[in-house]
Amino acid sequence: MRYSQMLLPTTKETPSEAEVISHQLLVRGGFIRKLTSGMYTYLPLGFMVLQKVTEIVRREMNRAGAQEILMPMVQPGDLWEESGRWKKYGPELLRFRDRHDRDYCLGPTHEEVITDIARREMQSYRQLPVNLYQIQTKFRDEIRPRFGLMRGREFLMKDAYSFDADDAGAGRSYEIMREAYHRIFTSCGLDFRAVEADSGSIGGSFSHEFMVLADTGEDTLVICTSCSYAANVEKAAIGPYASPEAAGVVLQELVRVATPGLKKVNKVAEFLQVQPADLIKTMFYLADGEPVAALVRGDREVQSVKLKNLLGATDVEPMDEDQVWQQTRLPVGYLGPVGLEVKMVADQEVMQMVNAVAGANEKGMHLTGVNPGRDFQPMVSGDLRQITTTDHCPLCGGGLRLREGIEVGHIFKLGTKYSEAMTATFQDSDGQEKPFVMGCYGIGVSRVMAAAIEQNHDAKGIIFPLPLAPFQVIVLNLGPKDASYCQAAEALYLGLRAQGFDILYDDRDERPGSKFNDADLLGIPYRLTVGKTFEKEGKVELRSRRTGETQVLDVRHCF
Ligand code: ATP
Ligand code: MG
């Protein structure tokens, strides 16, 4: 491709709303342009990158035995009523009516539509297993579309759905997809981890997220330093505790102590000459609108997704001081479980505490000698707290470290959630009608493009991994007005192109400085420069964008 003929509007200006580097570089490099909040046009160069990702995804999905289809983007509300998600999905689902006043939505995901296909088209176990996928534009009315392609409202997704006759089959389908995902992200040239994850509103009991490691990631992962264990902190399980030696521990009486003005764990601990770990921290949340008190040890944090799962709630939000006061007339900073008339859930660790300190639910007062079981009984206890690097790997006991990650793929075992709700059944070998056992598998194709940049860039611009680069080589002609330069550069361009390389030929009448800057900004892995060394010795310079290493080649040996 000749640069002079391409719509490739690079700019020096960084859009003010572009907070993350991929957004900045995609706009500056002329890859994308914003239409409106969360919606982007892919200009030619951007579309090339998107196509590279798409081709890798398609190749590996086909190789894994999945079959490509294309479903409508507009979906009838009736199907969502059937699955129960019309009410549950929330405002991310963009709903509207047609001229006949029927409900529709723009597809944020396609479980309903695919389950409808399955119940119509698959009647017998003989037709199973089946895995169907599509690569299609999705719409989610995200509350805060931001970070460019990382969190758009309209974005490109690969979504696949597997149908099996039983759990064992569904497990195999899941494994096949897990392996395919490993191949996809490896083929993209990305540093990633597969982590155990929370299943969110799509449901199901088991899922893995594929995370591209990058400092700007929105998710925090916990990774074992000794084994392959990796998990999202939202899910990272903390094993049950060994019971403390009961013998010899004398339970103290409850004592009210004045702690005026001391609201913070550290301050209370210091004042009472105990450790933060001796305190019980009481945090108020609204779980589906109802106040709930979550108890964790003073040096721990509540993990709200674990809380949500433990409660079986759809939504949990922390309550602020005013909300707590309005709803319960209790003073934040002095909250505690003793005598509390609010639904309580406790971290398993709290249940092992003896003679703890907790708020007395009265301004300026705490209690000492607090003992779970004797002084309060939570409705439920379990794994509620955030994992930390002082914890140990649940698999091997090794050390843990935290890394930021960008979720680019998510695979779920759905089970029969949708097939049961929508009566999608097949006749099994024993003659029985059974619901399909399903799995669903998503990849944020457009997000992969952004994540690749988040992971691979420097101060000058993008450093594309070779498999995702729009062009493998950029040929710079530094003497566009000089016939001999033009001849050599042209020969390089045509010669390499004939060998099957994707080449961008910078034939523009621009100064060398701006050609070098644009080449760096666009992140094309190799740069061939027809410049001074050509003039003097008939040689061109080959430079790697990633390492900066250069090599001088004789033009005659280039092809
Ligand atoms: P997130 O937690 O980031 O909102 P999700 O859990 O809602 O993602 P899924 O429903 O699992 O996402 O969708 C499958 C994939 O689609 C995700 O792994 C992600 O890569 C991509 N994706 C989801 N939402 C967006 C978005 N708003 N913009 C771009 N890609 C997205
Ligand atoms: Mg989401």
XYZ file of C-alpha atoms and ligand atoms in Angstrom:
591
model
C 0.000 0.000 0.000
C 1.267 3.448 -0.872
C 1.069 5.821 2.055
C 0.236 8.717 -0.281
C -2.917 6.895 -1.383
C -4.067 5.760 2.012
C -6.512 7.501 4.326
C -4.100 7.549 7.252
C -4.650 10.780 9.156
C -1.991 10.786 11.871
C -2.147 13.726 14.259
C 0.068 15.202 16.933
C -2.862 16.105 19.144
C -3.995 13.725 21.818
C -7.743 13.906 22.363
C -8.432 15.247 25.821
C -10.828 12.443 26.755
C -8.299 9.736 25.826
C -7.147 8.586 29.245
C -5.368 5.396 28.268
C -2.444 4.975 25.940
C -4.166 2.659 23.451
C -6.931 5.212 22.947
C -4.414 8.028 22.483
C -2.251 6.092 20.046
C -5.161 4.686 18.045
C -6.470 8.201 17.477
C -3.054 9.771 16.882
C -2.102 6.979 14.474
C -5.278 7.421 12.437
C -6.603 3.935 13.269
C -9.975 4.982 14.655
C -12.266 7.984 14.856
C -15.039 8.552 17.358
C -18.586 8.835 16.092
C -20.172 9.412 19.473
C -19.654 8.215 23.027
C -18.341 4.628 22.961
C -18.686 4.200 19.201
C -15.835 4.299 16.740
C -15.187 4.022 13.031
C -12.226 1.878 12.067
C -10.260 3.746 9.431
C -8.313 1.598 6.927
C -5.303 0.972 9.147
C -7.476 0.203 12.181
C -9.626 -2.145 10.194
C -6.505 -4.020 9.038
C -5.538 -4.690 12.660
C -9.076 -5.730 13.497
C -8.973 -8.119 10.548
C -5.713 -9.641 11.775
C -7.282 -10.432 15.130
C -10.447 -11.696 13.453
C -8.509 -14.015 11.161
C -6.570 -15.583 14.037
C -9.775 -16.072 16.027
C -11.606 -17.555 13.055
C -8.752 -19.888 12.159
C -8.495 -21.321 15.670
C -12.254 -21.573 16.193
C -12.606 -23.514 12.963
C -9.636 -25.653 13.913
C -11.361 -26.456 17.216
C -14.395 -27.723 15.311
C -16.694 -24.754 15.879
C -18.932 -23.631 13.018
C -19.359 -20.004 12.056
C -22.825 -18.469 11.797
C -24.194 -14.948 11.905
C -27.177 -14.036 14.065
C -29.188 -10.814 13.900
C -27.969 -8.010 16.090
C -31.532 -6.918 16.924
C -33.253 -9.388 19.224
C -36.927 -9.732 20.195
C -37.754 -8.914 23.819
C -39.929 -12.061 24.054
C -36.862 -14.294 24.060
C -35.365 -12.271 26.881
C -38.641 -12.574 28.808
C -38.361 -16.333 28.407
C -34.836 -16.490 29.785
C -35.785 -14.110 32.595
C -33.147 -11.570 31.585
C -35.479 -8.865 30.229
C -35.891 -7.616 33.789
C -32.554 -8.761 35.155
C -30.089 -7.424 32.617
C -30.333 -3.769 33.599
C -29.666 -0.582 31.656
C -26.736 -1.976 29.627
C -29.420 -3.579 27.470
C -30.539 -1.012 24.910
C -34.270 -1.597 24.484
C -36.644 -0.123 21.954
C -39.951 -0.751 20.194
C -40.755 -1.300 16.566
C -43.714 0.233 14.694
C -45.977 -2.550 15.982
C -45.064 -1.659 19.535
C -43.130 -4.865 20.093
C -40.110 -4.911 22.400
C -36.639 -5.353 20.975
C -33.085 -4.921 22.143
C -29.642 -4.620 20.621
C -27.743 -7.815 21.346
C -25.169 -7.465 24.127
C -24.639 -11.251 23.922
C -26.608 -14.024 22.207
C -27.530 -16.824 24.630
C -31.256 -16.321 24.013
C -31.045 -16.321 20.235
C -28.729 -19.329 20.051
C -30.850 -21.311 22.528
C -33.846 -20.593 20.319
C -31.897 -21.934 17.315
C -30.928 -25.047 19.269
C -34.469 -25.905 20.362
C -35.732 -25.536 16.812
C -32.927 -27.245 14.932
C -31.469 -29.905 17.218
C -33.714 -32.706 18.360
C -31.480 -35.689 18.958
C -28.366 -36.592 20.908
C -26.986 -37.779 17.581
C -26.634 -34.137 16.504
C -24.466 -33.316 19.529
C -22.005 -31.896 20.392
C -22.326 -28.685 18.441
C -20.360 -25.475 18.851
C -21.594 -22.422 16.939
C -19.865 -19.077 16.824
C -20.113 -15.683 15.235
C -17.954 -12.599 14.946
C -20.302 -9.691 15.282
C -20.917 -6.209 16.564
C -22.351 -6.121 20.074
C -24.031 -3.228 21.831
C -23.887 -2.609 25.558
C -25.020 0.728 26.884
C -22.050 0.881 29.268
C -22.502 3.432 32.043
C -19.039 4.860 31.481
C -17.836 4.097 27.969
C -14.214 5.075 28.103
C -10.737 4.033 27.222
C -11.565 3.965 23.505
C -11.815 0.422 22.197
C -11.236 -1.044 25.649
C -14.761 -0.298 26.811
C -16.944 0.779 23.955
C -20.717 0.713 23.730
C -20.511 -0.839 20.288
C -17.693 -3.364 19.927
C -16.718 -6.454 17.983
C -17.057 -9.767 19.775
C -16.528 -13.384 18.899
C -19.147 -15.354 20.771
C -19.427 -19.120 20.673
C -21.988 -21.439 22.245
C -21.589 -25.176 22.786
C -24.381 -27.727 23.170
C -23.783 -31.125 24.721
C -25.879 -34.024 25.898
C -24.404 -34.175 29.394
C -21.989 -32.565 31.852
C -19.065 -34.719 30.776
C -19.545 -33.643 27.176
C -19.916 -30.005 28.198
C -16.673 -30.350 30.153
C -14.918 -31.599 27.027
C -16.322 -28.743 24.925
C -15.115 -26.312 27.567
C -11.621 -27.807 27.531
C -11.452 -27.622 23.740
C -12.324 -23.931 23.920
C -9.835 -23.334 26.719
C -7.079 -24.784 24.564
C -8.260 -22.849 21.499
C -8.160 -19.635 23.536
C -4.593 -20.368 24.582
C -3.690 -20.819 20.926
C -5.530 -17.645 19.899
C -3.813 -15.338 22.357
C -0.439 -17.004 21.815
C -0.896 -16.548 18.060
C -1.672 -12.878 18.671
C 1.756 -12.546 20.289
C 0.331 -11.447 23.661
C 1.504 -12.062 27.225
C -1.632 -13.361 28.937
C -2.929 -15.568 31.749
C -6.058 -17.647 32.065
C -7.611 -17.048 35.461
C -10.505 -18.476 37.385
C -13.206 -15.877 37.391
C -16.596 -14.819 38.652
C -19.422 -15.696 36.283
C -21.287 -12.378 36.557
C -24.811 -11.978 35.251
C -24.428 -14.493 32.406
C -24.612 -17.117 35.080
C -23.181 -20.591 35.360
C -20.912 -22.028 37.930
C -17.496 -22.107 36.355
C -15.525 -19.751 34.210
C -12.082 -18.626 33.123
C -11.062 -15.170 32.014
C -8.189 -14.596 29.631
C -6.230 -11.598 30.745
C -3.641 -9.633 28.836
C -1.102 -8.450 31.389
C -0.720 -4.670 31.245
C -0.273 -2.045 33.946
C -3.382 -0.216 32.806
C -5.674 -3.251 33.205
C -8.955 -2.698 35.032
C -8.802 -6.104 36.711
C -6.438 -7.229 39.405
C -5.115 -10.747 39.243
C -3.413 -12.842 41.819
C -0.701 -15.068 40.416
C 1.221 -17.819 42.182
C 4.991 -17.383 42.087
C 5.567 -21.150 42.139
C 2.784 -22.848 40.186
C 0.419 -21.961 37.350
C -2.388 -20.789 39.642
C -3.875 -17.463 38.640
C -7.216 -15.955 39.616
C -9.149 -12.743 39.500
C -9.107 -11.200 42.981
C -12.902 -11.152 42.774
C -12.787 -14.919 42.845
C -9.406 -15.889 44.334
C -10.464 -18.427 46.908
C -9.154 -18.394 50.439
C -9.250 -21.847 51.971
C -10.985 -22.563 55.279
C -8.919 -21.917 58.378
C -7.738 -24.564 60.768
C -9.644 -24.154 64.030
C -7.519 -22.425 66.669
C -6.557 -24.436 69.719
C -9.633 -24.074 71.844
C -7.891 -25.185 75.039
C -6.574 -22.539 77.343
C -8.339 -19.596 75.729
C -10.416 -17.745 78.297
C -13.315 -15.850 76.824
C -13.425 -12.389 78.286
C -16.541 -10.492 79.207
C -17.855 -7.814 76.891
C -16.603 -4.420 78.027
C -17.651 -1.024 76.670
C -14.728 1.338 76.224
C -14.761 4.970 75.220
C -12.871 5.634 71.980
C -13.821 9.242 71.322
C -13.164 10.424 67.795
C -11.444 7.163 66.895
C -13.126 5.801 63.784
C -10.277 4.177 61.900
C -9.124 0.629 62.604
C -5.483 1.667 63.078
C -6.353 4.441 65.509
C -8.614 2.233 67.614
C -6.000 -0.555 67.650
C -3.262 1.862 68.704
C -5.425 3.384 71.434
C -6.421 -0.013 72.858
C -2.919 -1.421 72.359
C -4.035 -4.291 70.171
C -3.341 -5.225 66.565
C -5.650 -4.244 63.663
C -6.089 -8.003 63.224
C -7.786 -8.068 66.655
C -10.600 -5.844 65.423
C -13.774 -6.823 63.620
C -14.532 -4.388 60.834
C -18.227 -3.920 60.032
C -19.029 -2.618 56.574
C -22.524 -1.788 55.363
C -23.683 -2.664 51.862
C -26.944 -2.436 49.997
C -27.605 -5.890 48.597
C -30.411 -5.606 46.029
C -31.555 -2.555 47.983
C -31.453 -4.133 51.434
C -28.818 -3.143 54.055
C -26.365 -5.897 54.923
C -23.446 -5.786 57.360
C -20.288 -7.554 56.163
C -17.766 -8.486 58.852
C -14.070 -8.912 58.171
C -10.948 -8.785 60.318
C -9.671 -5.231 60.889
C -6.675 -5.654 58.587
C -8.752 -7.127 55.734
C -10.959 -5.729 52.972
C -14.391 -6.976 51.937
C -14.409 -8.385 48.412
C -17.794 -7.202 47.159
C -18.118 -9.847 44.430
C -17.578 -12.590 46.996
C -20.169 -10.861 49.189
C -22.590 -10.766 46.284
C -22.084 -14.469 45.609
C -22.345 -15.450 49.252
C -25.670 -13.590 49.476
C -26.880 -14.790 46.090
C -27.582 -11.121 45.318
C -27.619 -9.499 41.887
C -26.109 -6.233 42.991
C -24.193 -5.041 46.038
C -23.072 -1.477 46.610
C -21.186 -0.077 49.602
C -23.273 2.378 51.659
C -21.778 5.733 52.512
C -21.933 7.331 55.947
C -25.117 9.284 55.167
C -26.917 6.273 53.761
C -26.026 4.191 56.820
C -27.290 6.946 59.116
C -30.489 7.476 57.096
C -31.363 3.791 56.989
C -30.144 2.493 60.360
C -29.390 5.504 62.614
C -25.983 3.981 63.304
C -22.685 5.900 63.299
C -20.089 4.754 60.760
C -16.748 4.299 62.524
C -18.375 2.703 65.554
C -20.282 -0.111 63.873
C -20.119 -3.623 65.277
C -21.951 -6.942 65.165
C -23.114 -7.133 68.783
C -26.818 -6.407 69.011
C -26.934 -5.365 65.385
C -30.415 -5.761 63.908
C -29.306 -5.908 60.304
C -28.652 -8.977 58.176
C -25.034 -9.964 58.912
C -22.514 -11.980 56.932
C -19.084 -12.763 58.331
C -15.831 -13.746 56.776
C -14.809 -17.239 57.891
C -11.759 -15.729 59.573
C -13.958 -13.586 61.811
C -15.654 -16.697 63.149
C -12.272 -17.890 64.459
C -11.559 -14.700 66.399
C -11.530 -14.631 70.180
C -11.793 -11.617 72.458
C -11.984 -9.243 69.553
C -12.632 -5.521 69.461
C -15.630 -4.142 67.573
C -17.691 -0.975 67.399
C -20.475 -0.653 69.972
C -22.973 0.920 67.517
C -22.792 4.056 69.568
C -20.814 7.172 68.774
C -17.356 7.188 70.423
C -17.687 3.666 71.855
C -16.153 0.260 71.141
C -16.498 -3.145 72.765
C -13.696 -5.473 73.849
C -14.043 -9.182 74.598
C -16.256 -9.736 71.565
C -16.668 -13.422 70.757
C -18.444 -14.730 67.655
C -21.108 -17.295 68.416
C -21.503 -16.074 72.014
C -22.059 -12.360 71.297
C -23.397 -12.438 67.762
C -24.382 -14.925 65.116
C -24.169 -13.973 61.465
C -26.772 -15.214 59.036
C -23.989 -16.841 57.058
C -20.204 -16.999 57.099
C -17.740 -17.865 54.370
C -14.985 -16.578 52.132
C -15.666 -12.870 51.994
C -12.404 -11.024 52.015
C -9.972 -9.850 49.401
C -6.892 -12.017 48.942
C -3.528 -10.338 49.618
C 0.093 -11.070 48.789
C 0.574 -12.288 52.350
C -1.810 -15.151 51.607
C -0.665 -18.404 50.077
C -1.516 -20.143 46.852
C -4.616 -22.310 47.380
C -3.134 -24.979 45.108
C 0.492 -25.308 46.178
C 0.912 -23.046 49.202
C 3.418 -20.884 47.302
C 3.727 -17.108 47.392
C 1.363 -14.796 45.541
C 1.769 -11.571 43.622
C -0.693 -9.148 42.098
C -0.727 -8.042 38.462
C -3.108 -5.864 36.471
C -4.862 -7.460 33.538
C -7.235 -6.630 30.691
C -9.991 -9.158 30.143
C -9.952 -10.128 26.473
C -11.802 -13.417 26.667
C -14.210 -15.188 28.971
C -15.353 -18.802 28.834
C -18.286 -20.107 30.887
C -19.835 -23.412 31.695
C -23.479 -22.413 31.507
C -25.024 -25.763 32.323
C -28.765 -25.859 31.687
C -29.567 -22.327 32.829
C -30.818 -21.164 29.423
C -31.958 -24.491 28.006
C -34.184 -25.095 31.026
C -35.574 -21.573 31.116
C -36.355 -21.689 27.408
C -37.277 -25.405 27.229
C -34.549 -26.259 24.753
C -34.439 -30.035 24.858
C -33.249 -32.986 22.804
C -34.025 -36.675 22.919
C -31.202 -38.583 24.577
C -30.075 -42.134 23.740
C -32.345 -43.459 26.508
C -35.370 -41.830 24.872
C -35.660 -39.112 27.532
C -36.140 -35.430 26.701
C -33.269 -33.524 28.312
C -32.158 -29.901 28.314
C -28.944 -29.139 26.414
C -25.883 -28.629 28.575
C -24.377 -25.390 27.327
C -21.176 -23.402 27.388
C -20.481 -19.900 26.096
C -17.206 -18.398 25.023
C -16.519 -14.732 24.268
C -13.573 -12.790 22.919
C -13.554 -9.007 22.743
C -11.997 -8.801 19.282
C -11.788 -5.013 19.264
C -10.580 -4.999 22.863
C -7.747 -7.371 21.892
C -6.548 -4.680 19.504
C -6.460 -2.087 22.294
C -4.968 -4.521 24.821
C -2.142 -5.366 22.416
C -1.245 -1.670 22.406
C -1.589 -1.284 26.176
C 0.940 -4.076 26.501
C 3.223 -3.028 23.641
C 4.123 0.631 23.294
C 6.805 3.173 24.178
C 7.047 6.962 24.311
C 7.140 7.145 20.507
C 4.107 5.021 19.790
C 2.813 1.524 19.216
C 5.017 -1.573 18.975
C 2.701 -4.106 17.346
C 3.325 -7.796 17.897
C 4.123 -9.053 14.400
C 0.926 -11.140 13.989
C -1.337 -8.132 14.666
C 0.592 -5.459 12.785
C -1.355 -3.905 9.898
C 1.836 -4.082 7.853
C 4.932 -6.090 8.622
C 7.338 -3.632 6.986
C 7.290 0.075 6.265
C 9.574 1.228 3.461
C 10.673 4.847 3.908
C 11.747 6.807 0.918
C 13.739 9.730 2.288
C 14.363 11.213 -1.127
C 10.934 11.313 -2.748
C 12.100 13.938 -5.216
C 15.188 11.988 -6.245
C 14.679 9.508 -9.101
C 17.307 7.034 -7.876
C 15.794 6.947 -4.346
C 12.344 6.472 -5.807
C 13.529 3.695 -8.052
C 15.199 1.796 -5.194
C 12.316 2.293 -2.777
C 9.785 1.329 -5.400
C 11.770 -1.820 -6.237
C 11.943 -2.726 -2.540
C 8.224 -2.190 -2.112
C 7.208 -4.177 -5.165
C 9.795 -6.910 -4.579
C 8.774 -7.541 -0.967
C 5.106 -7.333 -1.813
C 5.596 -9.947 -4.506
C 7.050 -12.211 -1.817
C 3.814 -11.945 0.126
C 4.768 -9.372 2.772
C 2.327 -6.671 3.859
C 4.204 -3.477 3.051
C 3.429 0.158 3.649
C 5.468 2.277 1.276
C 5.965 5.801 2.589
C 6.270 7.604 -0.721
C 4.978 10.919 0.650
C 6.678 14.177 -0.030
C 7.389 14.763 3.671
C 10.486 15.563 5.692
C 12.498 12.559 6.980
C 11.755 13.529 10.582
C 8.019 13.253 10.169
C 8.368 9.972 8.256
C 10.426 8.478 11.081
C 7.940 9.761 13.667
C 4.946 8.357 11.838
C 6.686 4.991 11.336
C 7.356 4.800 15.086
C 3.839 5.952 15.974
C 2.185 3.332 13.747
C 4.196 0.551 15.342
C 5.047 -1.383 12.192
C 7.551 -4.039 13.287
C 10.224 -3.456 10.614
C 11.357 -0.301 8.891
C 13.439 -0.249 5.717
C 14.935 3.156 5.018
C 16.194 4.297 1.677
C 18.279 7.216 2.945
C 21.840 8.465 3.227
C 23.518 5.035 3.119
C 21.708 4.362 -0.104
C 23.032 7.531 -1.635
C 26.610 6.751 -0.573
C 26.843 2.971 -0.842
C 23.627 1.715 -2.383
C 22.553 0.277 0.969
C 19.324 0.478 2.983
C 18.773 0.299 6.716
C 16.554 -2.330 8.335
C 15.394 -1.438 11.831
C 13.350 -3.385 14.373
C 10.674 -1.225 16.011
C 10.789 -3.298 19.191
C 14.519 -3.596 19.837
C 15.775 -0.590 17.849
C 18.469 -2.815 16.349
C 19.555 -1.845 12.893
C 21.196 -3.700 10.075
C 22.490 -2.305 6.824
C 21.523 -4.331 3.795
C 22.679 -4.203 0.259
C 19.642 -3.408 -1.868
C 20.712 -6.016 -4.345
C 20.449 -8.682 -1.630
C 17.010 -7.676 -0.444
C 15.102 -9.739 -2.941
P -16.249 -6.486 31.447
O -16.167 -7.076 32.816
O -14.959 -5.949 30.951
O -17.394 -5.536 31.282
P -17.817 -8.702 30.645
O -17.540 -9.675 31.697
O -19.049 -7.899 30.691
O -16.559 -7.709 30.481
P -18.356 -10.732 28.661
O -19.817 -10.608 28.782
O -17.685 -11.920 29.195
O -17.678 -9.400 29.228
O -17.959 -10.484 27.129
C -16.952 -11.208 26.447
C -15.784 -10.320 26.076
O -16.201 -9.147 25.394
C -15.010 -9.805 27.268
O -14.068 -10.739 27.688
C -14.355 -8.557 26.724
O -13.127 -8.890 26.100
C -15.323 -8.081 25.675
N -16.087 -6.915 26.135
C -17.070 -6.874 27.050
N -17.560 -5.644 27.197
C -16.863 -4.855 26.322
C -16.902 -3.477 25.986
N -17.768 -2.659 26.571
N -16.044 -3.018 25.035
C -15.174 -3.847 24.431
N -15.090 -5.162 24.705
C -15.913 -5.670 25.636
Mg -19.302 -5.903 31.099
